[in-house]
mmCIF file of C-alpha atoms in Angstrom:
data_model
loop_
_atom_site.group_PDB
_atom_site.id
_atom_site.type_symbol
_atom_site.label_atom_id
_atom_site.label_comp_id
_atom_site.label_asym_id
_atom_site.label_seq_id
_atom_site.Cartn_x
_atom_site.Cartn_y
_atom_site.Cartn_z
ATOM 1 C CA LYS A 1 -16.178 42.996 -11.090
ATOM 2 C CA ILE A 2 -19.278 44.623 -9.614
ATOM 3 C CA LEU A 3 -21.428 43.388 -12.481
ATOM 4 C CA LYS A 4 -19.976 39.882 -12.423
ATOM 5 C CA ASN A 5 -21.163 39.540 -8.824
ATOM 6 C CA GLU A 6 -24.792 40.171 -9.778
ATOM 7 C CA VAL A 7 -26.719 36.888 -9.548
ATOM 8 C CA GLU A 8 -28.633 37.436 -12.797
ATOM 9 C CA VAL A 9 -25.467 38.123 -14.834
ATOM 10 C CA THR A 10 -23.958 35.166 -16.693
ATOM 11 C CA GLY A 11 -21.261 37.004 -18.653
ATOM 12 C CA VAL A 12 -19.452 40.353 -18.828
ATOM 13 C CA THR A 13 -17.023 41.591 -21.457
ATOM 14 C CA PRO A 14 -15.538 45.121 -21.481
ATOM 15 C CA ASN A 15 -14.628 46.768 -24.777
ATOM 16 C CA VAL A 16 -12.661 49.700 -26.154
ATOM 17 C CA SER A 17 -13.751 50.599 -29.668
ATOM 18 C CA ALA A 18 -11.860 53.083 -31.843
ATOM 19 C CA ASN A 19 -11.403 54.079 -35.463
ATOM 20 C CA VAL A 20 -7.943 53.334 -36.843
ATOM 21 C CA PHE A 21 -5.830 53.033 -39.970
ATOM 22 C CA TYR A 22 -4.178 49.728 -40.894
ATOM 23 C CA LYS A 23 -0.899 50.144 -42.790
ATOM 24 C CA ASN A 24 1.328 47.745 -44.697
ATOM 25 C CA GLY A 25 4.105 49.519 -46.552
ATOM 26 C CA ASP A 26 2.506 52.176 -48.760
ATOM 27 C CA SER A 27 -0.947 50.600 -48.506
ATOM 28 C CA GLU A 28 -3.467 51.900 -45.975
ATOM 29 C CA VAL A 29 -7.026 50.899 -45.021
ATOM 30 C CA SER A 30 -9.356 52.591 -42.551
ATOM 31 C CA GLY A 31 -11.363 50.541 -40.071
ATOM 32 C CA ARG A 32 -11.895 50.044 -36.376
ATOM 33 C CA ILE A 33 -10.463 47.993 -33.570
ATOM 34 C CA SER A 34 -12.222 46.376 -30.677
ATOM 35 C CA GLY A 35 -10.074 46.017 -27.589
ATOM 36 C CA VAL A 36 -11.229 42.995 -25.587
ATOM 37 C CA VAL A 37 -10.401 40.377 -22.979
ATOM 38 C CA ILE A 38 -10.408 37.567 -25.504
ATOM 39 C CA GLU A 39 -11.594 34.813 -23.139
ATOM 40 C CA ASP A 40 -14.624 36.878 -22.099
ATOM 41 C CA GLN A 41 -15.343 37.938 -25.678
ATOM 42 C CA ASN A 42 -15.289 34.356 -26.904
ATOM 43 C CA ALA A 43 -17.439 33.113 -24.031
ATOM 44 C CA MET A 44 -20.134 35.648 -24.875
ATOM 45 C CA PHE A 45 -19.999 35.761 -28.675
ATOM 46 C CA ASN A 46 -18.419 32.408 -29.646
ATOM 47 C CA LEU A 47 -15.671 34.241 -31.511
ATOM 48 C CA GLN A 48 -13.814 31.011 -32.245
ATOM 49 C CA SER A 49 -16.526 30.001 -34.732
ATOM 50 C CA TYR A 50 -15.595 32.983 -36.920
ATOM 51 C CA ILE A 51 -11.859 32.278 -37.116
ATOM 52 C CA ALA A 52 -10.817 31.430 -40.694
ATOM 53 C CA ASP A 53 -7.120 30.886 -39.907
ATOM 54 C CA GLY A 54 -5.018 30.752 -36.758
ATOM 55 C CA ASP A 55 -6.188 30.466 -33.145
ATOM 56 C CA TYR A 56 -8.248 33.157 -31.414
ATOM 57 C CA ASN A 57 -6.687 32.198 -28.063
ATOM 58 C CA SER A 58 -3.232 33.205 -29.352
ATOM 59 C CA LEU A 59 -4.254 36.806 -28.678
ATOM 60 C CA SER A 60 -4.078 36.249 -24.908
ATOM 61 C CA GLY A 61 -0.455 35.115 -25.186
ATOM 62 C CA TYR A 62 0.763 37.889 -27.463
ATOM 63 C CA GLN A 63 0.339 41.451 -26.180
ATOM 64 C CA ASN A 64 0.600 43.142 -29.579
ATOM 65 C CA GLY A 65 -1.356 40.481 -31.406
ATOM 66 C CA ILE A 66 -4.319 41.219 -33.645
ATOM 67 C CA ILE A 67 -7.239 39.160 -34.954
ATOM 68 C CA MET A 68 -7.800 40.801 -38.330
ATOM 69 C CA GLY A 69 -10.824 40.775 -40.600
ATOM 70 C CA VAL A 70 -10.119 38.791 -43.764
ATOM 71 C CA GLY A 71 -11.214 41.720 -45.942
ATOM 72 C CA ILE A 72 -8.585 43.991 -44.395
ATOM 73 C CA ALA A 73 -5.891 41.355 -44.804
ATOM 74 C CA GLU A 74 -6.838 40.859 -48.449
ATOM 75 C CA LYS A 75 -6.710 44.586 -49.212
ATOM 76 C CA LEU A 76 -3.294 44.914 -47.586
ATOM 77 C CA ASN A 77 -1.939 41.605 -48.942
ATOM 78 C CA LEU A 78 -1.367 40.272 -45.436
ATOM 79 C CA ARG A 79 -1.371 36.726 -44.089
ATOM 80 C CA LEU A 80 -1.286 34.944 -40.761
ATOM 81 C CA ASN A 81 1.837 35.861 -38.706
ATOM 82 C CA ASP A 82 2.510 38.998 -40.810
ATOM 83 C CA ASN A 83 3.036 42.369 -39.112
ATOM 84 C CA VAL A 84 0.782 45.387 -39.615
ATOM 85 C CA THR A 85 0.956 48.949 -38.285
ATOM 86 C CA VAL A 86 -2.178 50.216 -36.554
ATOM 87 C CA THR A 87 -2.561 53.992 -36.154
ATOM 88 C CA SER A 88 -5.260 55.607 -34.025
ATOM 89 C CA ALA A 89 -6.989 58.929 -34.668
ATOM 90 C CA LEU A 90 -4.729 60.360 -31.952
ATOM 91 C CA GLY A 91 -1.615 59.451 -33.937
ATOM 92 C CA VAL A 92 -0.475 56.535 -31.764
ATOM 93 C CA ASN A 93 1.225 53.748 -33.762
ATOM 94 C CA LYS A 94 1.457 50.077 -32.823
ATOM 95 C CA LEU A 95 3.280 47.364 -34.776
ATOM 96 C CA MET A 96 1.106 44.275 -34.425
ATOM 97 C CA LYS A 97 1.319 40.617 -35.417
ATOM 98 C CA ILE A 98 -1.640 38.853 -37.035
ATOM 99 C CA VAL A 99 -2.405 35.855 -34.801
ATOM 100 C CA ALA A 100 -5.732 34.925 -36.436
ATOM 101 C CA LEU A 101 -8.028 35.934 -39.297
ATOM 102 C CA LEU A 102 -11.687 36.763 -38.707
ATOM 103 C CA GLN A 103 -14.416 35.849 -41.201
ATOM 104 C CA THR A 104 -18.009 36.642 -40.217
ATOM 105 C CA LYS A 105 -19.461 36.427 -43.758
ATOM 106 C CA ASN A 106 -20.556 40.067 -43.304
ATOM 107 C CA SER A 107 -18.324 41.926 -45.765
ATOM 108 C CA ALA A 108 -18.704 45.275 -43.985
ATOM 109 C CA ILE A 109 -17.345 43.744 -40.774
ATOM 110 C CA ASP A 110 -14.662 41.634 -42.451
ATOM 111 C CA LYS A 111 -13.340 44.702 -44.301
ATOM 112 C CA SER A 112 -13.100 46.938 -41.223
ATOM 113 C CA LEU A 113 -12.997 45.144 -37.848
ATOM 114 C CA SER A 114 -10.121 43.653 -35.887
ATOM 115 C CA TYR A 115 -9.761 42.510 -32.288
ATOM 116 C CA ILE A 116 -6.800 43.409 -30.091
ATOM 117 C CA ASN A 117 -6.017 43.162 -26.389
ATOM 118 C CA LEU A 118 -7.844 45.634 -24.177
ATOM 119 C CA PRO A 119 -4.714 47.325 -22.707
ATOM 120 C CA VAL A 120 -3.309 47.960 -26.201
ATOM 121 C CA ALA A 121 -6.578 49.566 -27.306
ATOM 122 C CA GLN A 122 -6.407 51.820 -24.246
ATOM 123 C CA GLN A 123 -2.855 52.803 -25.198
ATOM 124 C CA LEU A 124 -3.940 53.628 -28.760
ATOM 125 C CA GLN A 125 -6.491 56.019 -27.261
ATOM 126 C CA LYS A 126 -3.981 57.451 -24.744
ATOM 127 C CA GLN A 127 -6.241 56.341 -21.918
ATOM 128 C CA SER A 128 -5.789 54.766 -18.499
ATOM 129 C CA PRO A 129 -6.406 51.065 -17.705
ATOM 130 C CA SER A 130 -9.847 51.994 -16.356
ATOM 131 C CA TYR A 131 -11.033 53.405 -19.706
ATOM 132 C CA ILE A 132 -13.697 51.516 -21.650
ATOM 133 C CA THR A 133 -16.259 52.500 -24.269
ATOM 134 C CA ASP A 134 -18.716 49.614 -23.863
ATOM 135 C CA ILE A 135 -19.596 46.760 -21.512
ATOM 136 C CA TYR A 136 -21.559 43.829 -22.904
ATOM 137 C CA LEU A 137 -23.640 41.730 -20.504
ATOM 138 C CA ASN A 138 -25.464 38.448 -20.684
ATOM 139 C CA VAL A 139 -28.259 37.821 -18.201
ATOM 140 C CA LYS A 140 -30.080 34.606 -17.362
ATOM 141 C CA ASP A 141 -33.411 35.859 -18.704
ATOM 142 C CA TYR A 142 -33.034 38.338 -21.578
ATOM 143 C CA GLU A 143 -36.751 39.178 -21.381
ATOM 144 C CA LYS A 144 -36.034 40.811 -18.022
ATOM 145 C CA ALA A 145 -33.101 42.857 -19.377
ATOM 146 C CA LYS A 146 -35.059 46.125 -19.401
ATOM 147 C CA SER A 147 -35.810 45.761 -15.690
ATOM 148 C CA TYR A 148 -32.076 45.760 -14.909
ATOM 149 C CA VAL A 149 -31.230 48.963 -16.802
ATOM 150 C CA ASP A 150 -31.656 51.428 -13.913
ATOM 151 C CA LYS A 151 -29.908 49.104 -11.473
ATOM 152 C CA TYR A 152 -26.788 48.728 -13.632
ATOM 153 C CA LYS A 153 -26.700 52.454 -14.329
ATOM 154 C CA ARG A 154 -26.585 53.133 -10.585
ATOM 155 C CA LEU A 155 -23.882 50.500 -10.044
ATOM 156 C CA THR A 156 -21.551 51.642 -12.835
ATOM 157 C CA GLY A 157 -22.399 55.274 -13.511
ATOM 158 C CA TYR A 158 -22.645 54.446 -17.230
ATOM 159 C CA ASP A 159 -25.583 54.768 -19.573
ATOM 160 C CA VAL A 160 -27.200 51.368 -20.038
ATOM 161 C CA GLU A 161 -29.044 50.034 -23.058
ATOM 162 C CA ASP A 162 -30.824 46.712 -23.218
ATOM 163 C CA TRP A 163 -30.211 44.398 -26.166
ATOM 164 C CA GLU A 164 -33.743 44.823 -27.505
ATOM 165 C CA THR A 165 -33.217 48.560 -27.935
ATOM 166 C CA ALA A 166 -29.692 48.247 -29.321
ATOM 167 C CA LYS A 167 -30.683 45.571 -31.817
ATOM 168 C CA ALA A 168 -33.629 47.644 -33.024
ATOM 169 C CA VAL A 169 -31.302 50.549 -33.799
ATOM 170 C CA LEU A 170 -28.812 48.348 -35.647
ATOM 171 C CA ASP A 171 -31.514 46.487 -37.527
ATOM 172 C CA CYS A 172 -32.892 49.791 -38.765
ATOM 173 C CA GLY A 173 -29.486 50.544 -40.270
ATOM 174 C CA TYR A 174 -29.326 54.000 -38.713
ATOM 175 C CA TYR A 175 -26.348 56.279 -39.363
ATOM 176 C CA VAL A 176 -24.829 59.004 -37.177
ATOM 177 C CA SER A 177 -24.412 62.306 -38.978
ATOM 178 C CA PHE A 178 -21.879 65.082 -38.420
ATOM 179 C CA SER A 179 -22.072 68.556 -39.907
ATOM 180 C CA GLY A 180 -19.551 71.400 -39.968
ATOM 181 C CA ILE A 181 -20.261 72.027 -36.297
ATOM 182 C CA VAL A 182 -17.836 69.203 -35.518
ATOM 183 C CA SER A 183 -15.013 71.625 -36.430
ATOM 184 C CA PHE A 184 -16.074 74.354 -33.967
ATOM 185 C CA LYS A 185 -13.638 75.036 -31.116
ATOM 186 C CA ASN A 186 -16.289 74.405 -28.470
ATOM 187 C CA ALA A 187 -17.437 71.088 -30.007
ATOM 188 C CA GLN A 188 -14.860 68.797 -28.414
ATOM 189 C CA ASP A 189 -17.584 66.541 -26.991
ATOM 190 C CA LEU A 190 -18.936 66.051 -30.505
ATOM 191 C CA ARG A 191 -15.470 65.230 -31.831
ATOM 192 C CA ASP A 192 -15.023 62.679 -29.039
ATOM 193 C CA VAL A 193 -18.241 60.998 -30.176
ATOM 194 C CA ALA A 194 -17.152 61.052 -33.827
ATOM 195 C CA LYS A 195 -13.959 59.169 -32.953
ATOM 196 C CA GLN A 196 -15.975 56.253 -31.575
ATOM 197 C CA VAL A 197 -18.591 55.839 -34.310
ATOM 198 C CA PRO A 198 -17.858 52.942 -36.723
ATOM 199 C CA LEU A 199 -16.835 54.327 -40.106
ATOM 200 C CA ASP A 200 -19.547 52.391 -41.905
ATOM 201 C CA ARG A 201 -22.223 54.160 -39.815
ATOM 202 C CA VAL A 202 -21.005 57.764 -40.314
ATOM 203 C CA LEU A 203 -22.917 60.215 -42.493
ATOM 204 C CA ILE A 204 -21.089 63.429 -43.421
ATOM 205 C CA GLU A 205 -23.395 66.407 -43.924
ATOM 206 C CA THR A 206 -22.699 69.605 -45.855
ATOM 207 C CA ASP A 207 -23.570 73.061 -44.576
ATOM 208 C CA SER A 208 -23.178 74.767 -47.941
ATOM 209 C CA PRO A 209 -23.981 77.285 -49.169
ATOM 210 C CA TYR A 210 -24.258 78.772 -45.667
ATOM 211 C CA LEU A 211 -22.313 78.076 -42.500
ATOM 212 C CA ALA A 212 -22.541 79.969 -39.221
ATOM 213 C CA PRO A 213 -19.420 82.101 -38.610
#
């Protein structure tokens, strides 16, 4: 609400991103969910243009609805209006109904990503209604985005990254790596980070033949 009141802001959409497993019977596929307020998400990213079947707006009227990537649905032999079980890394299960199918023409996205309602994503992560992992903003003049970074950080208390920086990182195709340190008892912060990184951007490192005791 604070950000929406800023005169230079034209759109705000909060997000909860998490790695999950999609299950249909004995079949299982790993991927990630993006918990959103669907009206805000569509207004910012024109989500409706990527819907191959169904209606994106059906998500707002069905709490446990899911907009599923077509690649996931194909792997699990699922169709529109079918049910699928979504399991988070914390072991929380949700039975969800496919209200629309997403097709971005990017196979990596279509085989891993689904959209669900923000409160359900928070429940999958065992978090309160105030929990979010990302906030996406549109401003009137994107060339001035960098000048707003410090201001928004003060207003929200969150780290802020302008689109130019974020896009440069994604365009470079960078990965996030995790070594054996992620298993150390005092590395909970690192494990929390690992839970949020998209599976297609994770690099697993080996510490062999030596590993600190």
